[in-house]
């Protein structure tokens, strides 16, 4: 005989009572407060063999542990080692944010656990998602015909877009793909997953500002046409990961329109700068893309796990991804727009839209616009300050908020010097910059994208760079 009472009693820890919840809330509150209050001084990077503390992570206890002990484990063994992406001095790769409002949104979303994939199951959650996606589409300059969906990030968004581009314009395969060497590697992955890994590729030359050369693109397209090949897909960047360069989107869109080529714009890093006037000016033409990727977990400062794909003719997105099954609820007539599950590969999914909607509601859009204007101005300031310093090659002026620069030592191997400079900065850990290679030369990259990064951090970075160069040169002379 099953002893239901006994099973219920033993399963009870899954539903903490009010007092236990209050205790957990209080522990979490002080955990979060200590983390945030520590950020101004915490290292942006903590590396080395000693920093990964192991305690009891592999041991899943039969009886639950004390909450204070478990949260202390998270603090010491998870939060501390590696990159602190939430730091104002984290400027590596493309920084992510971590808006506090979004953390609250995640708590609310996880507690109610609405089934946001599907309108009949969660009309309010689906409505919020559709509202957020329309807002993103409006910010991108897209017309009302556009549709889109939130997904885990830029890579999944790119895959979704490539599948739509394939279904719409390359059903039988064989179409040619045009990109540059600065195109993000997720495009390659997406082509592979979408069954177009063998599609002919053209690496289009870039100019001195590392933007796609429209003339080279035009020639490549004409060459392919002359040889009887069919140009299928142009992937342009609204902000490359390496240097933040924005391809000449308007001119590229003209070429694509003339030849019936699908234009995909990768705006994972840069696209959302269109929210501020300075960004809007440089991103002209982005709104002409057939498909567009945006990463709110980069340029709207959300926690990781929030990307977006938009398709100009929304019917095509629906055509590629809508599906139904006998066991699903029938759609009601509620006027909230499509079910997200009909617009992308995911069915059951996190209710991501709330982490975007809540900060927009609570902080207001103007705060985002101001932060984005500030990031662009900070990058220009960093570039200007490096230009004034002896020995630094600041690279071309930044299109957006990435400054790729290097030091030119008066003697010795420049790449070696910059490797050592980067390693020294990373060892110090106060700032975190990453590097990239362009034409064999190592460049340091300062990607300024955290809402927490302000002018004092950029000025401190310049001082830190000068000191690090001096220290390196002193060891070389010694
Ligand atoms: C980050 C990035 C991606 C990939 O996005 P994920 O969110 O990391 O999957 C694609 N393109 C560009 C330009 C990026 O900066």
JSON list of C-alpha atoms in Angstrom, two decimals, residues 131-309:
[
{"chain": "A", "resi": 131, "resn": "UNK", "atom": "CA", "xyz": [4.56, 43.94, -27.35]},
{"chain": "A", "resi": 132, "resn": "UNK", "atom": "CA", "xyz": [8.28, 43.72, -26.61]},
{"chain": "A", "resi": 133, "resn": "UNK", "atom": "CA", "xyz": [9.04, 42.29, -30.05]},
{"chain": "A", "resi": 134, "resn": "UNK", "atom": "CA", "xyz": [6.99, 45.05, -31.73]},
{"chain": "A", "resi": 135, "resn": "UNK", "atom": "CA", "xyz": [8.86, 47.61, -29.70]},
{"chain": "A", "resi": 136, "resn": "UNK", "atom": "CA", "xyz": [12.17, 46.12, -30.84]},
{"chain": "A", "resi": 137, "resn": "UNK", "atom": "CA", "xyz": [10.93, 46.09, -34.44]},
{"chain": "A", "resi": 138, "resn": "UNK", "atom": "CA", "xyz": [9.93, 49.74, -34.13]},
{"chain": "A", "resi": 139, "resn": "UNK", "atom": "CA", "xyz": [13.32, 50.59, -32.66]},
{"chain": "A", "resi": 140, "resn": "UNK", "atom": "CA", "xyz": [14.92, 48.85, -35.64]},
{"chain": "A", "resi": 141, "resn": "UNK", "atom": "CA", "xyz": [12.83, 50.93, -38.02]},
{"chain": "A", "resi": 142, "resn": "UNK", "atom": "CA", "xyz": [10.86, 47.94, -39.29]},
{"chain": "A", "resi": 143, "resn": "UNK", "atom": "CA", "xyz": [7.32, 48.27, -40.69]},
{"chain": "A", "resi": 144, "resn": "UNK", "atom": "CA", "xyz": [4.23, 46.63, -39.14]},
{"chain": "A", "resi": 145, "resn": "UNK", "atom": "CA", "xyz": [4.61, 43.65, -41.47]},
{"chain": "A", "resi": 146, "resn": "UNK", "atom": "CA", "xyz": [7.59, 42.47, -39.44]},
{"chain": "A", "resi": 147, "resn": "UNK", "atom": "CA", "xyz": [7.46, 39.59, -36.98]},
{"chain": "A", "resi": 148, "resn": "UNK", "atom": "CA", "xyz": [9.99, 38.33, -34.53]},
{"chain": "A", "resi": 149, "resn": "UNK", "atom": "CA", "xyz": [10.66, 36.18, -31.54]},
{"chain": "A", "resi": 150, "resn": "UNK", "atom": "CA", "xyz": [12.87, 36.22, -28.48]},
{"chain": "A", "resi": 151, "resn": "UNK", "atom": "CA", "xyz": [15.38, 33.42, -28.12]},
{"chain": "A", "resi": 152, "resn": "UNK", "atom": "CA", "xyz": [18.45, 32.55, -26.10]},
{"chain": "A", "resi": 153, "resn": "UNK", "atom": "CA", "xyz": [20.86, 34.86, -27.90]},
{"chain": "A", "resi": 154, "resn": "UNK", "atom": "CA", "xyz": [22.35, 36.04, -31.15]},
{"chain": "A", "resi": 155, "resn": "UNK", "atom": "CA", "xyz": [23.45, 32.59, -32.27]},
{"chain": "A", "resi": 156, "resn": "UNK", "atom": "CA", "xyz": [19.97, 31.05, -32.09]},
{"chain": "A", "resi": 157, "resn": "UNK", "atom": "CA", "xyz": [18.50, 34.21, -33.59]},
{"chain": "A", "resi": 158, "resn": "UNK", "atom": "CA", "xyz": [20.95, 33.91, -36.50]},
{"chain": "A", "resi": 159, "resn": "UNK", "atom": "CA", "xyz": [20.06, 30.27, -37.01]},
{"chain": "A", "resi": 160, "resn": "UNK", "atom": "CA", "xyz": [16.37, 31.18, -37.08]},
{"chain": "A", "resi": 161, "resn": "UNK", "atom": "CA", "xyz": [17.02, 33.92, -39.65]},
{"chain": "A", "resi": 162, "resn": "UNK", "atom": "CA", "xyz": [19.15, 31.67, -41.86]},
{"chain": "A", "resi": 163, "resn": "UNK", "atom": "CA", "xyz": [16.42, 29.02, -41.89]},
{"chain": "A", "resi": 164, "resn": "UNK", "atom": "CA", "xyz": [13.90, 31.65, -43.04]},
{"chain": "A", "resi": 165, "resn": "UNK", "atom": "CA", "xyz": [16.33, 32.92, -45.70]},
{"chain": "A", "resi": 166, "resn": "UNK", "atom": "CA", "xyz": [16.85, 29.36, -46.88]},
{"chain": "A", "resi": 167, "resn": "UNK", "atom": "CA", "xyz": [13.14, 28.55, -47.04]},
{"chain": "A", "resi": 168, "resn": "UNK", "atom": "CA", "xyz": [12.36, 31.83, -48.78]},
{"chain": "A", "resi": 169, "resn": "UNK", "atom": "CA", "xyz": [15.21, 32.04, -51.29]},
{"chain": "A", "resi": 170, "resn": "UNK", "atom": "CA", "xyz": [17.33, 28.90, -51.40]},
{"chain": "A", "resi": 171, "resn": "UNK", "atom": "CA", "xyz": [14.93, 25.98, -51.25]},
{"chain": "A", "resi": 172, "resn": "UNK", "atom": "CA", "xyz": [16.96, 23.83, -53.62]},
{"chain": "A", "resi": 173, "resn": "UNK", "atom": "CA", "xyz": [20.37, 24.93, -52.36]},
{"chain": "A", "resi": 174, "resn": "UNK", "atom": "CA", "xyz": [23.33, 26.14, -54.36]},
{"chain": "A", "resi": 175, "resn": "UNK", "atom": "CA", "xyz": [22.86, 29.86, -53.65]},
{"chain": "A", "resi": 176, "resn": "UNK", "atom": "CA", "xyz": [25.97, 31.93, -52.91]},
{"chain": "A", "resi": 177, "resn": "UNK", "atom": "CA", "xyz": [26.66, 33.54, -49.51]},
{"chain": "A", "resi": 178, "resn": "UNK", "atom": "CA", "xyz": [28.55, 36.85, -49.14]},
{"chain": "A", "resi": 179, "resn": "UNK", "atom": "CA", "xyz": [30.18, 37.96, -45.89]},
{"chain": "A", "resi": 180, "resn": "UNK", "atom": "CA", "xyz": [33.43, 39.48, -44.62]},
{"chain": "A", "resi": 181, "resn": "UNK", "atom": "CA", "xyz": [36.19, 38.09, -42.46]},
{"chain": "A", "resi": 182, "resn": "UNK", "atom": "CA", "xyz": [34.69, 40.07, -39.59]},
{"chain": "A", "resi": 183, "resn": "UNK", "atom": "CA", "xyz": [31.35, 38.25, -39.85]},
{"chain": "A", "resi": 184, "resn": "UNK", "atom": "CA", "xyz": [30.57, 36.54, -36.54]},
{"chain": "A", "resi": 185, "resn": "UNK", "atom": "CA", "xyz": [31.31, 32.80, -36.55]},
{"chain": "A", "resi": 186, "resn": "UNK", "atom": "CA", "xyz": [27.71, 32.02, -35.51]},
{"chain": "A", "resi": 187, "resn": "UNK", "atom": "CA", "xyz": [26.75, 32.64, -39.16]},
{"chain": "A", "resi": 188, "resn": "UNK", "atom": "CA", "xyz": [28.99, 29.76, -40.22]},
{"chain": "A", "resi": 189, "resn": "UNK", "atom": "CA", "xyz": [27.43, 27.55, -37.54]},
{"chain": "A", "resi": 190, "resn": "UNK", "atom": "CA", "xyz": [23.93, 28.54, -38.61]},
{"chain": "A", "resi": 191, "resn": "UNK", "atom": "CA", "xyz": [24.62, 27.75, -42.27]},
{"chain": "A", "resi": 192, "resn": "UNK", "atom": "CA", "xyz": [25.98, 24.38, -41.23]},
{"chain": "A", "resi": 193, "resn": "UNK", "atom": "CA", "xyz": [22.98, 23.51, -39.03]},
{"chain": "A", "resi": 194, "resn": "UNK", "atom": "CA", "xyz": [20.57, 24.78, -41.69]},
{"chain": "A", "resi": 195, "resn": "UNK", "atom": "CA", "xyz": [22.08, 22.35, -44.21]},
{"chain": "A", "resi": 196, "resn": "UNK", "atom": "CA", "xyz": [23.90, 25.05, -46.15]},
{"chain": "A", "resi": 197, "resn": "UNK", "atom": "CA", "xyz": [27.40, 24.33, -44.86]},
{"chain": "A", "resi": 198, "resn": "UNK", "atom": "CA", "xyz": [28.52, 23.64, -48.41]},
{"chain": "A", "resi": 199, "resn": "UNK", "atom": "CA", "xyz": [27.02, 26.80, -49.91]},
{"chain": "A", "resi": 200, "resn": "UNK", "atom": "CA", "xyz": [29.60, 28.72, -51.98]},
{"chain": "A", "resi": 201, "resn": "UNK", "atom": "CA", "xyz": [31.06, 31.60, -49.95]},
{"chain": "A", "resi": 202, "resn": "UNK", "atom": "CA", "xyz": [32.56, 34.90, -50.98]},
{"chain": "A", "resi": 203, "resn": "UNK", "atom": "CA", "xyz": [34.74, 36.70, -48.47]},
{"chain": "A", "resi": 204, "resn": "UNK", "atom": "CA", "xyz": [34.19, 40.33, -49.41]},
{"chain": "A", "resi": 205, "resn": "UNK", "atom": "CA", "xyz": [37.08, 42.72, -48.83]},
{"chain": "A", "resi": 206, "resn": "UNK", "atom": "CA", "xyz": [36.87, 45.35, -46.15]},
{"chain": "A", "resi": 207, "resn": "UNK", "atom": "CA", "xyz": [38.10, 48.94, -46.25]},
{"chain": "A", "resi": 208, "resn": "UNK", "atom": "CA", "xyz": [40.44, 50.82, -43.93]},
{"chain": "A", "resi": 209, "resn": "UNK", "atom": "CA", "xyz": [37.62, 51.17, -41.39]},
{"chain": "A", "resi": 210, "resn": "UNK", "atom": "CA", "xyz": [36.97, 47.44, -41.58]},
{"chain": "A", "resi": 211, "resn": "UNK", "atom": "CA", "xyz": [33.62, 47.83, -43.30]},
{"chain": "A", "resi": 212, "resn": "UNK", "atom": "CA", "xyz": [32.46, 45.71, -46.19]},
{"chain": "A", "resi": 213, "resn": "UNK", "atom": "CA", "xyz": [33.51, 47.19, -49.52]},
{"chain": "A", "resi": 214, "resn": "UNK", "atom": "CA", "xyz": [30.35, 47.74, -51.56]},
{"chain": "A", "resi": 215, "resn": "UNK", "atom": "CA", "xyz": [32.36, 47.84, -54.76]},
{"chain": "A", "resi": 216, "resn": "UNK", "atom": "CA", "xyz": [33.94, 44.46, -53.99]},
{"chain": "A", "resi": 217, "resn": "UNK", "atom": "CA", "xyz": [30.51, 43.06, -53.17]},
{"chain": "A", "resi": 218, "resn": "UNK", "atom": "CA", "xyz": [29.10, 44.38, -56.44]},
{"chain": "A", "resi": 219, "resn": "UNK", "atom": "CA", "xyz": [31.93, 42.77, -58.40]},
{"chain": "A", "resi": 220, "resn": "UNK", "atom": "CA", "xyz": [31.55, 39.44, -56.62]},
{"chain": "A", "resi": 221, "resn": "UNK", "atom": "CA", "xyz": [27.81, 39.36, -57.30]},
{"chain": "A", "resi": 222, "resn": "UNK", "atom": "CA", "xyz": [28.32, 40.22, -60.96]},
{"chain": "A", "resi": 223, "resn": "UNK", "atom": "CA", "xyz": [31.02, 37.60, -61.34]},
{"chain": "A", "resi": 224, "resn": "UNK", "atom": "CA", "xyz": [28.73, 34.96, -59.87]},
{"chain": "A", "resi": 225, "resn": "UNK", "atom": "CA", "xyz": [25.85, 36.00, -62.09]},
{"chain": "A", "resi": 226, "resn": "UNK", "atom": "CA", "xyz": [28.10, 35.87, -65.15]},
{"chain": "A", "resi": 227, "resn": "UNK", "atom": "CA", "xyz": [29.08, 32.34, -64.20]},
{"chain": "A", "resi": 228, "resn": "UNK", "atom": "CA", "xyz": [25.46, 31.30, -63.87]},
{"chain": "A", "resi": 229, "resn": "UNK", "atom": "CA", "xyz": [25.50, 31.11, -60.07]},
{"chain": "A", "resi": 230, "resn": "UNK", "atom": "CA", "xyz": [22.66, 32.46, -57.97]},
{"chain": "A", "resi": 231, "resn": "UNK", "atom": "CA", "xyz": [23.50, 35.04, -55.26]},
{"chain": "A", "resi": 232, "resn": "UNK", "atom": "CA", "xyz": [21.39, 34.06, -52.22]},
{"chain": "A", "resi": 233, "resn": "UNK", "atom": "CA", "xyz": [22.43, 35.69, -48.98]},
{"chain": "A", "resi": 234, "resn": "UNK", "atom": "CA", "xyz": [24.43, 38.76, -47.97]},
{"chain": "A", "resi": 235, "resn": "UNK", "atom": "CA", "xyz": [25.36, 38.92, -44.29]},
{"chain": "A", "resi": 236, "resn": "UNK", "atom": "CA", "xyz": [26.16, 42.49, -43.28]},
{"chain": "A", "resi": 237, "resn": "UNK", "atom": "CA", "xyz": [27.23, 43.63, -39.83]},
{"chain": "A", "resi": 238, "resn": "UNK", "atom": "CA", "xyz": [25.62, 46.42, -37.85]},
{"chain": "A", "resi": 239, "resn": "UNK", "atom": "CA", "xyz": [28.64, 46.43, -35.55]},
{"chain": "A", "resi": 240, "resn": "UNK", "atom": "CA", "xyz": [31.27, 43.71, -35.86]},
{"chain": "A", "resi": 241, "resn": "UNK", "atom": "CA", "xyz": [32.46, 41.94, -32.75]},
{"chain": "A", "resi": 242, "resn": "UNK", "atom": "CA", "xyz": [36.13, 42.66, -33.52]},
{"chain": "A", "resi": 243, "resn": "UNK", "atom": "CA", "xyz": [36.02, 46.41, -33.93]},
{"chain": "A", "resi": 244, "resn": "UNK", "atom": "CA", "xyz": [32.38, 47.49, -33.86]},
{"chain": "A", "resi": 245, "resn": "UNK", "atom": "CA", "xyz": [32.49, 48.51, -37.52]},
{"chain": "A", "resi": 246, "resn": "UNK", "atom": "CA", "xyz": [29.18, 49.08, -39.26]},
{"chain": "A", "resi": 247, "resn": "UNK", "atom": "CA", "xyz": [29.00, 47.97, -42.89]},
{"chain": "A", "resi": 248, "resn": "UNK", "atom": "CA", "xyz": [27.49, 50.47, -45.38]},
{"chain": "A", "resi": 249, "resn": "UNK", "atom": "CA", "xyz": [24.02, 49.04, -44.90]},
{"chain": "A", "resi": 250, "resn": "UNK", "atom": "CA", "xyz": [22.10, 51.36, -47.20]},
{"chain": "A", "resi": 251, "resn": "UNK", "atom": "CA", "xyz": [24.36, 50.76, -50.20]},
{"chain": "A", "resi": 252, "resn": "UNK", "atom": "CA", "xyz": [24.41, 47.02, -49.51]},
{"chain": "A", "resi": 253, "resn": "UNK", "atom": "CA", "xyz": [20.60, 47.03, -49.32]},
{"chain": "A", "resi": 254, "resn": "UNK", "atom": "CA", "xyz": [20.48, 48.74, -52.75]},
{"chain": "A", "resi": 255, "resn": "UNK", "atom": "CA", "xyz": [22.59, 45.96, -54.27]},
{"chain": "A", "resi": 256, "resn": "UNK", "atom": "CA", "xyz": [20.54, 43.23, -52.63]},
{"chain": "A", "resi": 257, "resn": "UNK", "atom": "CA", "xyz": [17.28, 44.81, -53.78]},
{"chain": "A", "resi": 258, "resn": "UNK", "atom": "CA", "xyz": [18.56, 45.08, -57.34]},
{"chain": "A", "resi": 259, "resn": "UNK", "atom": "CA", "xyz": [19.48, 41.38, -57.48]},
{"chain": "A", "resi": 260, "resn": "UNK", "atom": "CA", "xyz": [16.80, 39.85, -55.26]},
{"chain": "A", "resi": 261, "resn": "UNK", "atom": "CA", "xyz": [19.35, 38.76, -52.65]},
{"chain": "A", "resi": 262, "resn": "UNK", "atom": "CA", "xyz": [18.28, 38.15, -49.04]},
{"chain": "A", "resi": 263, "resn": "UNK", "atom": "CA", "xyz": [19.94, 40.73, -46.80]},
{"chain": "A", "resi": 264, "resn": "UNK", "atom": "CA", "xyz": [20.61, 39.55, -43.29]},
{"chain": "A", "resi": 265, "resn": "UNK", "atom": "CA", "xyz": [21.96, 42.14, -40.88]},
{"chain": "A", "resi": 266, "resn": "UNK", "atom": "CA", "xyz": [23.77, 40.98, -37.77]},
{"chain": "A", "resi": 267, "resn": "UNK", "atom": "CA", "xyz": [22.94, 43.64, -35.21]},
{"chain": "A", "resi": 268, "resn": "UNK", "atom": "CA", "xyz": [23.60, 41.41, -32.19]},
{"chain": "A", "resi": 269, "resn": "UNK", "atom": "CA", "xyz": [26.08, 43.90, -30.83]},
{"chain": "A", "resi": 270, "resn": "UNK", "atom": "CA", "xyz": [25.30, 47.15, -32.60]},
{"chain": "A", "resi": 271, "resn": "UNK", "atom": "CA", "xyz": [21.71, 47.12, -33.81]},
{"chain": "A", "resi": 272, "resn": "UNK", "atom": "CA", "xyz": [20.14, 48.50, -30.67]},
{"chain": "A", "resi": 273, "resn": "UNK", "atom": "CA", "xyz": [22.29, 51.62, -30.79]},
{"chain": "A", "resi": 274, "resn": "UNK", "atom": "CA", "xyz": [19.55, 52.74, -33.14]},
{"chain": "A", "resi": 275, "resn": "UNK", "atom": "CA", "xyz": [17.65, 53.74, -30.00]},
{"chain": "A", "resi": 276, "resn": "UNK", "atom": "CA", "xyz": [19.84, 56.82, -29.61]},
{"chain": "A", "resi": 277, "resn": "UNK", "atom": "CA", "xyz": [20.15, 59.57, -32.25]},
{"chain": "A", "resi": 278, "resn": "UNK", "atom": "CA", "xyz": [23.91, 59.12, -32.75]},
{"chain": "A", "resi": 279, "resn": "UNK", "atom": "CA", "xyz": [23.42, 55.41, -33.38]},
{"chain": "A", "resi": 280, "resn": "UNK", "atom": "CA", "xyz": [20.46, 55.97, -35.65]},
{"chain": "A", "resi": 281, "resn": "UNK", "atom": "CA", "xyz": [22.60, 58.09, -37.94]},
{"chain": "A", "resi": 282, "resn": "UNK", "atom": "CA", "xyz": [25.25, 55.44, -38.43]},
{"chain": "A", "resi": 283, "resn": "UNK", "atom": "CA", "xyz": [22.81, 52.53, -38.73]},
{"chain": "A", "resi": 284, "resn": "UNK", "atom": "CA", "xyz": [20.84, 53.98, -41.63]},
{"chain": "A", "resi": 285, "resn": "UNK", "atom": "CA", "xyz": [19.72, 51.20, -43.92]},
{"chain": "A", "resi": 286, "resn": "UNK", "atom": "CA", "xyz": [19.46, 48.57, -41.20]},
{"chain": "A", "resi": 287, "resn": "UNK", "atom": "CA", "xyz": [15.67, 48.81, -41.49]},
{"chain": "A", "resi": 288, "resn": "UNK", "atom": "CA", "xyz": [15.92, 47.50, -45.06]},
{"chain": "A", "resi": 289, "resn": "UNK", "atom": "CA", "xyz": [17.28, 44.10, -43.99]},
{"chain": "A", "resi": 290, "resn": "UNK", "atom": "CA", "xyz": [15.13, 41.06, -44.75]},
{"chain": "A", "resi": 291, "resn": "UNK", "atom": "CA", "xyz": [16.15, 39.63, -41.41]},
{"chain": "A", "resi": 292, "resn": "UNK", "atom": "CA", "xyz": [17.83, 41.20, -38.43]},
{"chain": "A", "resi": 293, "resn": "UNK", "atom": "CA", "xyz": [19.36, 39.90, -35.21]},
{"chain": "A", "resi": 294, "resn": "UNK", "atom": "CA", "xyz": [19.46, 41.94, -32.02]},
{"chain": "A", "resi": 295, "resn": "UNK", "atom": "CA", "xyz": [20.90, 40.93, -28.66]},
{"chain": "A", "resi": 296, "resn": "UNK", "atom": "CA", "xyz": [19.14, 42.63, -25.75]},
{"chain": "A", "resi": 297, "resn": "UNK", "atom": "CA", "xyz": [21.55, 40.76, -23.46]},
{"chain": "A", "resi": 298, "resn": "UNK", "atom": "CA", "xyz": [24.26, 42.95, -24.91]},
{"chain": "A", "resi": 299, "resn": "UNK", "atom": "CA", "xyz": [22.98, 46.34, -25.95]},
{"chain": "A", "resi": 300, "resn": "UNK", "atom": "CA", "xyz": [19.96, 46.59, -23.63]},
{"chain": "A", "resi": 301, "resn": "UNK", "atom": "CA", "xyz": [22.03, 45.39, -20.66]},
{"chain": "A", "resi": 302, "resn": "UNK", "atom": "CA", "xyz": [19.86, 42.37, -19.86]},
{"chain": "A", "resi": 303, "resn": "UNK", "atom": "CA", "xyz": [21.16, 39.22, -18.22]},
{"chain": "A", "resi": 304, "resn": "UNK", "atom": "CA", "xyz": [22.42, 36.55, -20.61]},
{"chain": "A", "resi": 305, "resn": "UNK", "atom": "CA", "xyz": [19.89, 34.47, -22.43]},
{"chain": "A", "resi": 306, "resn": "UNK", "atom": "CA", "xyz": [17.96, 37.09, -24.38]},
{"chain": "A", "resi": 307, "resn": "UNK", "atom": "CA", "xyz": [18.37, 37.45, -28.11]},
{"chain": "A", "resi": 308, "resn": "UNK", "atom": "CA", "xyz": [15.88, 38.48, -30.76]},
{"chain": "A", "resi": 309, "resn": "UNK", "atom": "CA", "xyz": [15.31, 37.77, -34.42]}
]
